[in-house]
CSV table of C-alpha atoms in Angstrom, one decimal:
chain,number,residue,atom,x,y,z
O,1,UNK,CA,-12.1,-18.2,-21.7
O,2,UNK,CA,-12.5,-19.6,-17.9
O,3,UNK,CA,-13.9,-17.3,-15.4
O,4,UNK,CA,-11.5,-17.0,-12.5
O,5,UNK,CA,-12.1,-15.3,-9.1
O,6,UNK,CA,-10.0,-15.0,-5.5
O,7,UNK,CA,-13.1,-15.6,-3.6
O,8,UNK,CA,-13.7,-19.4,-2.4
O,9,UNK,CA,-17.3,-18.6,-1.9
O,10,UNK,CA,-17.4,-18.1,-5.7
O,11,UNK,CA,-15.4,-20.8,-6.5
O,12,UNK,CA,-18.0,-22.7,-4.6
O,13,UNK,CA,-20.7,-21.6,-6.6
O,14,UNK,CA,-19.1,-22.4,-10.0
O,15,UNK,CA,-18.4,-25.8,-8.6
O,16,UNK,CA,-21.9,-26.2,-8.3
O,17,UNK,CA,-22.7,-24.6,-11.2
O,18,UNK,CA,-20.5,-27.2,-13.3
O,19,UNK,CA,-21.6,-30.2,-11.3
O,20,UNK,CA,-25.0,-29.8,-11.9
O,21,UNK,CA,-25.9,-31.1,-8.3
O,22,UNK,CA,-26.7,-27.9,-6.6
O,23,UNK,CA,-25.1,-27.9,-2.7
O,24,UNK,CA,-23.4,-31.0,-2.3
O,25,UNK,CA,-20.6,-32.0,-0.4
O,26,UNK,CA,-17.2,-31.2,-1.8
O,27,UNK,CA,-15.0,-34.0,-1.1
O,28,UNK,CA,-11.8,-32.3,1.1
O,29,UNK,CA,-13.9,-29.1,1.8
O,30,UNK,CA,-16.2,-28.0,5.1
O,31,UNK,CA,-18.5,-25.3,4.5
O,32,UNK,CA,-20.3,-23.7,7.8
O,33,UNK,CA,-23.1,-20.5,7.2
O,34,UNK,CA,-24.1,-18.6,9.7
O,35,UNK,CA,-26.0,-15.4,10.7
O,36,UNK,CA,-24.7,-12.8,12.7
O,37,UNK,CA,-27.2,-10.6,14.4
O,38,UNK,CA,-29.8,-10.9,11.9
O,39,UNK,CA,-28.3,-9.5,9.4
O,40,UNK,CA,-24.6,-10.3,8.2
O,41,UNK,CA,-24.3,-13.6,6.2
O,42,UNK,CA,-20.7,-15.4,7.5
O,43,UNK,CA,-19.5,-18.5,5.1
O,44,UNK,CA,-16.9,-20.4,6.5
O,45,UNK,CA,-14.8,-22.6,3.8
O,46,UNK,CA,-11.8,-24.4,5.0
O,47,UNK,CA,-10.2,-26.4,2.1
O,48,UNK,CA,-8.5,-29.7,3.9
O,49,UNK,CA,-6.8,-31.6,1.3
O,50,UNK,CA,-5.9,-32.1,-2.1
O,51,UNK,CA,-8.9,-33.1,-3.4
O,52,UNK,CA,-10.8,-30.1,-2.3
O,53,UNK,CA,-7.7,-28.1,-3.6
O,54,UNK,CA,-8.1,-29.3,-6.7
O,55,UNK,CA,-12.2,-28.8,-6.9
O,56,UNK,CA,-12.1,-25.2,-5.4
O,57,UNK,CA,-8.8,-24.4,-7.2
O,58,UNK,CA,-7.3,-23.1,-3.8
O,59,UNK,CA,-5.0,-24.0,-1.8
O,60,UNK,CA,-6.3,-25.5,1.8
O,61,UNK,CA,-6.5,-23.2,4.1
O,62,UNK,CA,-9.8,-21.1,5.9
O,63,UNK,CA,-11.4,-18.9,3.5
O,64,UNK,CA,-13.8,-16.6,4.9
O,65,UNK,CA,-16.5,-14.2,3.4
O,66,UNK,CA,-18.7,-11.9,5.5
O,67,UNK,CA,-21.6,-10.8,3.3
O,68,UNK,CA,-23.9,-7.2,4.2
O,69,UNK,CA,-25.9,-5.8,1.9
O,70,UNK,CA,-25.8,-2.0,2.0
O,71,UNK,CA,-23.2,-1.6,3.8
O,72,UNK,CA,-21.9,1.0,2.2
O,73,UNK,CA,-25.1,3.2,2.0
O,74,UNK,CA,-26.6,1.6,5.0
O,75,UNK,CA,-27.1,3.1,8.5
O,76,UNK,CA,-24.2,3.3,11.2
O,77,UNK,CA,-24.9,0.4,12.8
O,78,UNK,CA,-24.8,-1.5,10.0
O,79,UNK,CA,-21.4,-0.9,10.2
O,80,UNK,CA,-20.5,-1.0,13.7
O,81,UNK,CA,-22.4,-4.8,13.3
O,82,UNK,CA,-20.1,-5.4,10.5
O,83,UNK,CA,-17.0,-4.9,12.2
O,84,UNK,CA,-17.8,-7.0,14.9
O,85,UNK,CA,-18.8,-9.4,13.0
O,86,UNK,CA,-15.2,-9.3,11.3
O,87,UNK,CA,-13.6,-8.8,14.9
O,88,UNK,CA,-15.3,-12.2,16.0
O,89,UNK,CA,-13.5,-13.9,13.0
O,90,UNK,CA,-10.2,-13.0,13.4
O,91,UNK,CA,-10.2,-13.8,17.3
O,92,UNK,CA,-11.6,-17.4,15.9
O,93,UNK,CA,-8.4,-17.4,13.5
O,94,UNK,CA,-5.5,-15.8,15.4
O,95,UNK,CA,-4.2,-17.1,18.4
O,96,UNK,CA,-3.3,-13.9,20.7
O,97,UNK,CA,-0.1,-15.2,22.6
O,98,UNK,CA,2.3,-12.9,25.0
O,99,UNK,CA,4.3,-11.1,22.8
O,100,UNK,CA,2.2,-11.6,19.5
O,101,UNK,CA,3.5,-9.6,17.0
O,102,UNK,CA,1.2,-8.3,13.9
O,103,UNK,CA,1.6,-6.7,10.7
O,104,UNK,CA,-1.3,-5.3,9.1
O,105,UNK,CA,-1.0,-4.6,5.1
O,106,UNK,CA,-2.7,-2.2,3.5
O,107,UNK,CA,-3.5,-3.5,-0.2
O,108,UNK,CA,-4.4,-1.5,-3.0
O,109,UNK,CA,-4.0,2.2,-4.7
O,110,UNK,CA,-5.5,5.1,-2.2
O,111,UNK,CA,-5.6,7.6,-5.2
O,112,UNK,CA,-8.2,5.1,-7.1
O,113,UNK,CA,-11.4,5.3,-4.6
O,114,UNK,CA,-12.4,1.9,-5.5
O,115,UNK,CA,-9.5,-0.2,-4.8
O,116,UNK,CA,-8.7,2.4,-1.5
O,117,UNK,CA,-9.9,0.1,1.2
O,118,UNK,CA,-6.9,-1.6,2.3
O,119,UNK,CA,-4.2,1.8,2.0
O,120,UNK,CA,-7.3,3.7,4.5
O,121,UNK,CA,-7.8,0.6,6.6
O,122,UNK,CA,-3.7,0.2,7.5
O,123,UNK,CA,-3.7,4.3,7.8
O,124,UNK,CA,-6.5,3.6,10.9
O,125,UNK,CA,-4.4,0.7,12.5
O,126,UNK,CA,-2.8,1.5,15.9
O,127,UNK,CA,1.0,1.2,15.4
O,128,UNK,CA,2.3,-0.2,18.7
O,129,UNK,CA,5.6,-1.9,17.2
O,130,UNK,CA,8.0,1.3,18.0
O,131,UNK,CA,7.2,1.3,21.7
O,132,UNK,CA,8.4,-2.3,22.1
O,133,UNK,CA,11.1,-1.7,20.3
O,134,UNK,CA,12.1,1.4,23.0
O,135,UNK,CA,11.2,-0.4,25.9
O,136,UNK,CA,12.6,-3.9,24.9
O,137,UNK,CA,9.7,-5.8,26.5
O,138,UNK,CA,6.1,-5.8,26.8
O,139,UNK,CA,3.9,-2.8,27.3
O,140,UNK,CA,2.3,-2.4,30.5
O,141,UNK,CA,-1.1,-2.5,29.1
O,142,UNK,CA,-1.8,-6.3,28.4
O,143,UNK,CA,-4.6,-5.2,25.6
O,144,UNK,CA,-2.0,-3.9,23.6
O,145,UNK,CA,0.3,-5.9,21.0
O,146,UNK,CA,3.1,-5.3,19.0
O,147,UNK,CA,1.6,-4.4,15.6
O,148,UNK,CA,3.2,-3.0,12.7
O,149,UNK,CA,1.0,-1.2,9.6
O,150,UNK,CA,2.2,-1.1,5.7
O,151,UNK,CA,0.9,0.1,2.6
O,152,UNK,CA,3.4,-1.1,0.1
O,153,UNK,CA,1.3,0.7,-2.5
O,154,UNK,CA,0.8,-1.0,-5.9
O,155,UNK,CA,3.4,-2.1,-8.9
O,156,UNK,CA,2.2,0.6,-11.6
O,157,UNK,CA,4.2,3.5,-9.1
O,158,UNK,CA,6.9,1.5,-7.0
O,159,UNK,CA,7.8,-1.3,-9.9
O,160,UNK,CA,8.0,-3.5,-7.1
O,161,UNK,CA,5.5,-6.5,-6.5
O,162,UNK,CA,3.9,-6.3,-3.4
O,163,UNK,CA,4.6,-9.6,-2.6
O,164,UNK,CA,8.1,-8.8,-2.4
O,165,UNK,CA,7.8,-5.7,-0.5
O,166,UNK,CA,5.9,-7.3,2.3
O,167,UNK,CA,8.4,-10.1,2.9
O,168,UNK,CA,10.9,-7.7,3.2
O,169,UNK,CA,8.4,-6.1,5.8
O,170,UNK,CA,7.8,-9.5,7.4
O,171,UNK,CA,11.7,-9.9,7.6
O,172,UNK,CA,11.8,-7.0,9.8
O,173,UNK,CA,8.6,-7.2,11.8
O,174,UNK,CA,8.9,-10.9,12.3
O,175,UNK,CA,5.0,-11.2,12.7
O,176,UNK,CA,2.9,-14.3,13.9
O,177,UNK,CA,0.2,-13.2,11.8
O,178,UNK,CA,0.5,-10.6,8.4
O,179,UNK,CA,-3.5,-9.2,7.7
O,180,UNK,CA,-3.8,-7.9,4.5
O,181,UNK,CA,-6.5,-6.1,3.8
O,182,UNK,CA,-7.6,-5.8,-0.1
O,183,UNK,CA,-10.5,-4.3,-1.9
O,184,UNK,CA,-10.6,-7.4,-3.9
């Protein structure tokens, strides 16, 4: 039976594992660590080709993983560090344009604490897409975009894949960018 995993990081890992060679290239894959503030470990995978497809079993595409032990238990500012830390990702990723449009998922089954995060993390969002559709153009304030929040819940209570349930959302929305946020 094959171990299987979403995480590229892991994938990584296995790939060395099974090639023996400890941290080699990949051919079709750049990997970039980093440190934020002392204390969050940031791995940056981006898959470029076939070839690193096929040895990461991915498709290509930027596959980030932002590591912090104890965050959970950890102080405050743990936190607050962690969350910029994810902030300066997604402003590396997303390219804010005038009218950017936004639809955050929330991922996941809020009446199971552990796969939670991504239902309370859509509940938090700040819903902006109703007051563009009322005023039919930009809002005044230039730091706010048009973002939409959905929790399409999970396929054991709606018998719906979510998959399915956020196109239908994307259909509406029409976002430049769909964050989905998972427990994974």
């Amino acid at each position: 039976m094959g171990f299987r995993t979403d995480l590229a990081i892991e994938n990584k890992e296995m790939y060395d594992e099974q090639n023996k060679e400890g941290k080699r290239e990949i051919p079709g894959v750049e990997i970039v660590t980093e440190t934020y503030q002392e204390m969050v470990q940031i791995t940056r995978i981006r898959i470029l080709d076939d070839r690193g497809s096929a040895a990461m079993a991915k498709p290509p595409g930027n596959y980030i993983t932002i590591e912090l032990p104890n965050v959970v238990d950890g102080p405050g500012e743990d936190k607050v560090i962690a969350g910029e830390a994810l902030s300066r990702e997604l402003k590396r990723l997303i390219p804010v344009k005038e009218d950017f449009r936004a639809l955050v998922v929330g991922l996941g089954n809020d009446k199971v604490t552990p796969d939670a995060l991504g239902p309370n993390t859509a509940s938090k969002i700040k819903v902006t897409r109703h007051y563009y559709l009322l005023s039919q153009s930009s809002m005044e304030d230039q730091n706010l975009s048009c973002v939409s929040a959905f929790i399409p819940g999970v396929m054991g209570n709606t018998g719906i894949e979510s998959a399915e349930l956020i196109r239908s959302a994307a259909e509406l929305a029409r976002p430049d960018v769909i964050i989905a946020v998972d427990a994974l």
